[in-house]
Amino acid sequence: MQGVKQVMTILQSDSGAQRRPVHKFGGSSLADAACFHRVAGIINNLHQPDALIVVSAPGKTTNRLIELLNLFTSGDSAAPEALEGLQAFQRGLIETTLDAANAAPLLAALDDDIQTIASVLENHRLDEYERSLIQSFGEVWSSRLLARLLSSQGRAAASLDARRFLQVSGSPVQVDEALSRQRLAGILADYPEQILVVTGFIAADSQGRTRLLGRNGSDFSATLLAALADSSHTTIWSDVPGVFSADPRRVKEARLLTRLSLSEAAELARLGSPVLHSRTLGPVADSRQQLMLRCSYHPDDGHTRIQRQSRRAGGGRIVTSVDDAVLLEMTIPDRYQDTVDALTAWLTRRELAPLACKRRPERRLWQIAYTREQAEQAFSQLRDHQPAGGFEGLQAREGFSLVALVGRGVVDQAEQCLHFYHALNEQPLEFIQPAKNGLSLVGVVRKMVLEPLLIRLHQSLFSRPKRVGLVLFGRGNIGQAWLRLYQAQKPRLERELNVQLTLYGVFDSRGAMLASQGLEVEQVLQDFTPKSIVWPDWLEDLEEHGFDSLLALDLTASDSLVQYYPALVQQHIHLIAANKLAGAAEQGVYLRLKQALGEHRVQFLSNATVGAGLPVQTSLRQLQQSGEQVRAISGIFSGTLSWLFQHFDGRQPFSELVLQAWQQGLTEPDPRQDLNGQDVKRKLVILAREAGFDLDPARVRVSNLVPEALAGLDRETFIDRLQELDAPLAEALAQAREDGGVLRHVARFNAASGEASVGLEVLPDDHAFAHLRPGDNVFAIETQHYRQNPLVIQGPGAGREVTAAAVQADLWSLLAAL
């Protein structure tokens, strides 16, 4: 049940205190005894002792009850036989699901129910309420059986008939939310820490008569129950794991969509999706609950989560269809526009909003499309409404199919619209209509075999390159090296990852150049003419970028830019950084950034911050993914300090080595930024956090090689007084030799104790850190299996070319993930 554990992880990460989460299981999930046991296993593995479980009737029970009613109403002599068959099925289900002792009371209750059904059929002319009463038994039987099964497995569980709290009135039914919530609160208070298995689909009116919630009422029951109980999460379990980019039975390349915005889900439901239904989504929009769709048969097959927040990237994501559609047509003699608007509102109030409409004012004709099931009801109501509705000549035309692209802003995506129009114009087309809300593009065609068209449309959605904009911050040594590398690698990236890359903007200390059509690398390198910018006003320039995704590359050492990371994340801009300041920030700042990244589903890659091109952070991630627990991290993390102490053997003063390194560009512009250990501390914090530990920078002990008297000087004065470093370093070197070792600048983190330090150490002459190539970094990672012989990574850990290569590797990884 790994998939169920995954659900729990997702739920717990999204909300602290859970308030009776809701899970709904449909008829296909409760088709037989094996299904009931599978569902019970899912519930047990959720470890939610106060869960509310909404159930549909087992298998095809509701259809059997409707068939029974129809046989009785028509006077068919097969009605008693149908009732006996229904009873036999339910008895068999109980007896194969439970042992004899637990089955006995349910079998007795079933016999009573069958007698009640027979009595209603024999003694009454069936009215709406009696028909509803008979149809309600399927959910009651499911609720009883699942509750008893859970109880037999040691769970505190009880069956709850929704008619005890769910109060409705009118036709179609309207829920009295205030009274229903009050009643439910009293019931829940009586059953703390107990699983309640609630009947879906049914409710009661003020006279206690059974009312049905209509088509797909059980899904609606689940989200409605969650709203009434103020639950934070609702999971609908069925025979599919969620919403796909197309019907996977017809388009084998269809992809499961792990996230779908609420507006896109509502549009898909409006267009007749069998997975989502409009009424189900109403309570989701009106409450704080999150909705997830999962498969009860294969919990590990993924999920679709419905999010309130819309995707930033626009365009079609789903190809959907209705095979059997009906066109209702009518002529509207006068006040055409007003009459059409009034009729649309009239139909919507009756839950009969059309799937698609075509207005033809020149012919005073209005065409509206429905599924066959909806068309019968809509035609009947429109026929009765015709005298008052201001229209004439109502007729139904059969033999149509409907095909649509769904996604936020799809009607504004010129490329997708063009593909759609071309594909449908080659078919027997009736009309194409973009939705007013911009969420769908709908075509109605003469009834045909849809698979070739669906496959072609799906390919047009997912074979086009993903358009990615890049914004570079920093045009210094690393930035320029990366631009050259990007220029050389861009064709390969685009070809192998099916992306279209655009260098959208470049920022440096003077200002920025932004161009939606893209900047040429040579222009940025040779003729960079930035416009001055005001922080944070430049963020507004990034808001309407028009790409599917936008990536920011921070190749600076700017603290002020890091302050704007949260704002970039809120705009769903992914981050790649060679800047260490975010990953090594104060604990509270770092945790808030991590939380924002998770909430907005934004990626942040920073492999260039430690070891340049060396695979240090990636190795830590792979070790964790393999089940290893990191126990310690140590090494020489500074190329500058590595060079200095590999050469510092007493033959020349330490200050002369520092001056040489500074003159050769091996140090920072101010050498104190290397000598004070702060850069190494940041790297150590980043690695510890990458290994899964919340290391606060304040806990790292740092030995500063710069005497306090030199720390506050200007750079030039410090360089003039470099020789003041010599005495303490010469003394440290002498002590190392006396101890028979070598002097090295080492960073260490111990996971067990949480201790972290940066500073000079005396190491044995045969230690792995003792003899490196000058300038090399070395990283030793100890785990359970790499304890006696740690995993060692060694090589050049600085330099603009290798750092640029690490940034490029992060870019490749991020694009592949997108």
Short mmCIF file of N, CA, C and O in Angstrom, two decimals, residues 435-486:
data_model
loop_
_atom_site.label_atom_id
_atom_site.label_comp_id
_atom_site.label_asym_id
_atom_site.label_seq_id
_atom_site.Cartn_x
_atom_site.Cartn_y
_atom_site.Cartn_z
N ALA A 435 -14.99 28.83 -25.88
CA ALA A 435 -15.75 29.17 -24.68
C ALA A 435 -15.46 30.61 -24.27
O ALA A 435 -14.34 31.10 -24.41
N LYS A 436 -16.48 31.30 -23.73
CA LYS A 436 -16.31 32.68 -23.31
C LYS A 436 -15.25 32.82 -22.22
O LYS A 436 -14.55 33.82 -22.15
N ASN A 437 -15.15 31.79 -21.37
CA ASN A 437 -14.19 31.86 -20.26
C ASN A 437 -12.77 31.53 -20.70
O ASN A 437 -11.85 31.54 -19.89
N GLY A 438 -12.57 31.22 -21.97
CA GLY A 438 -11.24 30.94 -22.49
C GLY A 438 -10.67 29.59 -22.10
O GLY A 438 -9.51 29.30 -22.38
N LEU A 439 -11.51 28.73 -21.50
CA LEU A 439 -11.01 27.46 -20.98
C LEU A 439 -11.17 26.30 -21.94
O LEU A 439 -10.65 25.21 -21.68
N SER A 440 -11.89 26.49 -23.03
CA SER A 440 -12.06 25.37 -23.96
C SER A 440 -12.32 25.87 -25.37
O SER A 440 -12.77 26.99 -25.58
N LEU A 441 -12.00 25.00 -26.29
CA LEU A 441 -12.26 25.21 -27.71
C LEU A 441 -13.03 23.98 -28.16
O LEU A 441 -12.51 22.87 -28.12
N VAL A 442 -14.30 24.17 -28.56
CA VAL A 442 -15.21 23.05 -28.77
C VAL A 442 -15.61 22.96 -30.24
O VAL A 442 -15.93 23.98 -30.88
N GLY A 443 -15.57 21.75 -30.78
CA GLY A 443 -16.03 21.50 -32.13
C GLY A 443 -17.12 20.44 -32.14
O GLY A 443 -17.03 19.46 -31.41
N VAL A 444 -18.16 20.67 -32.93
CA VAL A 444 -19.23 19.70 -33.11
C VAL A 444 -19.16 19.19 -34.55
O VAL A 444 -19.18 19.99 -35.50
N VAL A 445 -19.05 17.88 -34.70
CA VAL A 445 -18.93 17.26 -36.02
C VAL A 445 -20.01 16.19 -36.16
O VAL A 445 -20.59 15.73 -35.18
N ARG A 446 -20.25 15.81 -37.39
CA ARG A 446 -21.13 14.68 -37.63
C ARG A 446 -20.56 13.44 -36.99
O ARG A 446 -19.34 13.26 -36.94
N LYS A 447 -21.41 12.57 -36.47
CA LYS A 447 -20.96 11.40 -35.74
C LYS A 447 -20.01 10.57 -36.60
O LYS A 447 -20.29 10.29 -37.76
N MET A 448 -18.89 10.18 -35.99
CA MET A 448 -17.83 9.52 -36.74
C MET A 448 -16.96 8.74 -35.76
O MET A 448 -17.11 8.82 -34.54
N VAL A 449 -16.04 7.94 -36.29
CA VAL A 449 -15.04 7.28 -35.46
C VAL A 449 -14.03 8.35 -35.04
O VAL A 449 -13.32 8.91 -35.87
N LEU A 450 -13.97 8.60 -33.73
CA LEU A 450 -13.21 9.75 -33.25
C LEU A 450 -11.73 9.48 -33.00
O LEU A 450 -10.94 10.42 -32.90
N GLU A 451 -11.33 8.21 -32.86
CA GLU A 451 -9.97 7.92 -32.42
C GLU A 451 -8.89 8.62 -33.25
O GLU A 451 -7.97 9.24 -32.69
N PRO A 452 -8.93 8.55 -34.60
CA PRO A 452 -7.86 9.22 -35.37
C PRO A 452 -7.78 10.72 -35.09
O PRO A 452 -6.68 11.28 -34.99
N LEU A 453 -8.94 11.36 -34.95
CA LEU A 453 -8.96 12.79 -34.67
C LEU A 453 -8.42 13.08 -33.27
O LEU A 453 -7.62 14.02 -33.07
N LEU A 454 -8.80 12.27 -32.29
CA LEU A 454 -8.33 12.47 -30.92
C LEU A 454 -6.81 12.30 -30.83
O LEU A 454 -6.12 13.06 -30.15
N ILE A 455 -6.30 11.28 -31.51
CA ILE A 455 -4.86 11.04 -31.50
C ILE A 455 -4.12 12.21 -32.14
O ILE A 455 -3.10 12.68 -31.63
N ARG A 456 -4.64 12.70 -33.24
CA ARG A 456 -3.99 13.81 -33.94
C ARG A 456 -3.99 15.07 -33.06
O ARG A 456 -2.97 15.77 -32.96
N LEU A 457 -5.14 15.36 -32.43
CA LEU A 457 -5.21 16.54 -31.57
C LEU A 457 -4.29 16.40 -30.37
O LEU A 457 -3.64 17.35 -29.94
N HIS A 458 -4.23 15.19 -29.80
CA HIS A 458 -3.37 14.97 -28.64
C HIS A 458 -1.90 15.17 -29.02
O HIS A 458 -1.13 15.77 -28.27
N GLN A 459 -1.53 14.68 -30.18
CA GLN A 459 -0.15 14.88 -30.63
C GLN A 459 0.16 16.36 -30.82
O GLN A 459 1.27 16.81 -30.52
N SER A 460 -0.81 17.11 -31.29
CA SER A 460 -0.57 18.54 -31.49
C SER A 460 -0.37 19.26 -30.17
O SER A 460 0.33 20.27 -30.10
N LEU A 461 -0.96 18.72 -29.09
CA LEU A 461 -0.79 19.33 -27.78
C LEU A 461 0.57 19.02 -27.19
O LEU A 461 1.26 19.88 -26.64
N PHE A 462 0.98 17.74 -27.28
CA PHE A 462 2.11 17.30 -26.49
C PHE A 462 3.38 17.07 -27.30
O PHE A 462 4.42 16.78 -26.72
N SER A 463 3.29 17.18 -28.61
CA SER A 463 4.52 17.03 -29.38
C SER A 463 5.18 18.37 -29.64
O SER A 463 6.34 18.43 -30.01
N ARG A 464 4.45 19.45 -29.43
CA ARG A 464 5.06 20.76 -29.66
C ARG A 464 6.10 21.04 -28.57
O ARG A 464 5.94 20.65 -27.42
N PRO A 465 7.17 21.70 -28.93
CA PRO A 465 8.19 22.00 -27.92
C PRO A 465 7.63 22.88 -26.81
O PRO A 465 6.80 23.76 -27.06
N LYS A 466 8.10 22.64 -25.60
CA LYS A 466 7.73 23.50 -24.47
C LYS A 466 8.54 24.77 -24.58
O LYS A 466 9.76 24.74 -24.71
N ARG A 467 7.87 25.89 -24.53
CA ARG A 467 8.54 27.18 -24.69
C ARG A 467 9.03 27.67 -23.33
O ARG A 467 8.23 27.90 -22.42
N VAL A 468 10.33 27.81 -23.21
CA VAL A 468 10.95 28.15 -21.94
C VAL A 468 11.76 29.44 -22.10
O VAL A 468 12.61 29.54 -22.99
N GLY A 469 11.48 30.40 -21.25
CA GLY A 469 12.24 31.64 -21.24
C GLY A 469 13.30 31.60 -20.15
O GLY A 469 13.07 31.07 -19.06
N LEU A 470 14.47 32.15 -20.44
CA LEU A 470 15.58 32.18 -19.49
C LEU A 470 15.92 33.63 -19.16
O LEU A 470 16.00 34.48 -20.05
N VAL A 471 16.09 33.88 -17.86
CA VAL A 471 16.51 35.21 -17.40
C VAL A 471 17.81 35.04 -16.64
O VAL A 471 17.86 34.31 -15.65
N LEU A 472 18.87 35.69 -17.11
CA LEU A 472 20.20 35.57 -16.50
C LEU A 472 20.47 36.78 -15.62
O LEU A 472 20.35 37.92 -16.07
N PHE A 473 20.84 36.52 -14.38
CA PHE A 473 21.29 37.57 -13.48
C PHE A 473 22.80 37.40 -13.29
O PHE A 473 23.25 36.38 -12.75
N GLY A 474 23.57 38.37 -13.74
CA GLY A 474 25.02 38.30 -13.59
C GLY A 474 25.70 38.08 -14.92
O GLY A 474 25.55 37.02 -15.54
N ARG A 475 26.48 39.07 -15.34
CA ARG A 475 27.17 38.99 -16.63
C ARG A 475 28.68 39.05 -16.42
O ARG A 475 29.42 39.52 -17.27
N GLY A 476 29.12 38.54 -15.22
CA GLY A 476 30.55 38.55 -14.91
C GLY A 476 31.24 37.34 -15.50
O GLY A 476 30.82 36.79 -16.53
N ASN A 477 32.31 36.89 -14.83
CA ASN A 477 33.10 35.79 -15.37
C ASN A 477 32.28 34.53 -15.57
O ASN A 477 32.31 33.91 -16.65
N ILE A 478 31.53 34.13 -14.53
CA ILE A 478 30.73 32.90 -14.65
C ILE A 478 29.60 33.10 -15.64
O ILE A 478 29.31 32.21 -16.46
N GLY A 479 28.97 34.28 -15.60
CA GLY A 479 27.87 34.54 -16.52
C GLY A 479 28.31 34.48 -17.97
O GLY A 479 27.63 33.90 -18.82
N GLN A 480 29.45 35.06 -18.27
CA GLN A 480 29.93 35.04 -19.64
C GLN A 480 30.33 33.63 -20.07
O GLN A 480 30.07 33.22 -21.21
N ALA A 481 30.94 32.88 -19.15
CA ALA A 481 31.31 31.50 -19.48
C ALA A 481 30.05 30.67 -19.74
O ALA A 481 30.01 29.83 -20.66
N TRP A 482 29.01 30.90 -18.93
CA TRP A 482 27.77 30.15 -19.15
C TRP A 482 27.11 30.55 -20.48
O TRP A 482 26.60 29.68 -21.18
N LEU A 483 27.12 31.81 -20.83
CA LEU A 483 26.52 32.24 -22.09
C LEU A 483 27.17 31.54 -23.28
O LEU A 483 26.48 31.10 -24.21
N ARG A 484 28.50 31.41 -23.25
CA ARG A 484 29.19 30.70 -24.33
C ARG A 484 28.77 29.23 -24.36
O ARG A 484 28.53 28.66 -25.43
N LEU A 485 28.69 28.63 -23.18
CA LEU A 485 28.30 27.22 -23.10
C LEU A 485 26.85 27.03 -23.55
O LEU A 485 26.54 26.09 -24.29
N TYR A 486 25.98 27.94 -23.13
CA TYR A 486 24.57 27.88 -23.54
C TYR A 486 24.44 28.00 -25.05
O TYR A 486 23.68 27.26 -25.69
#
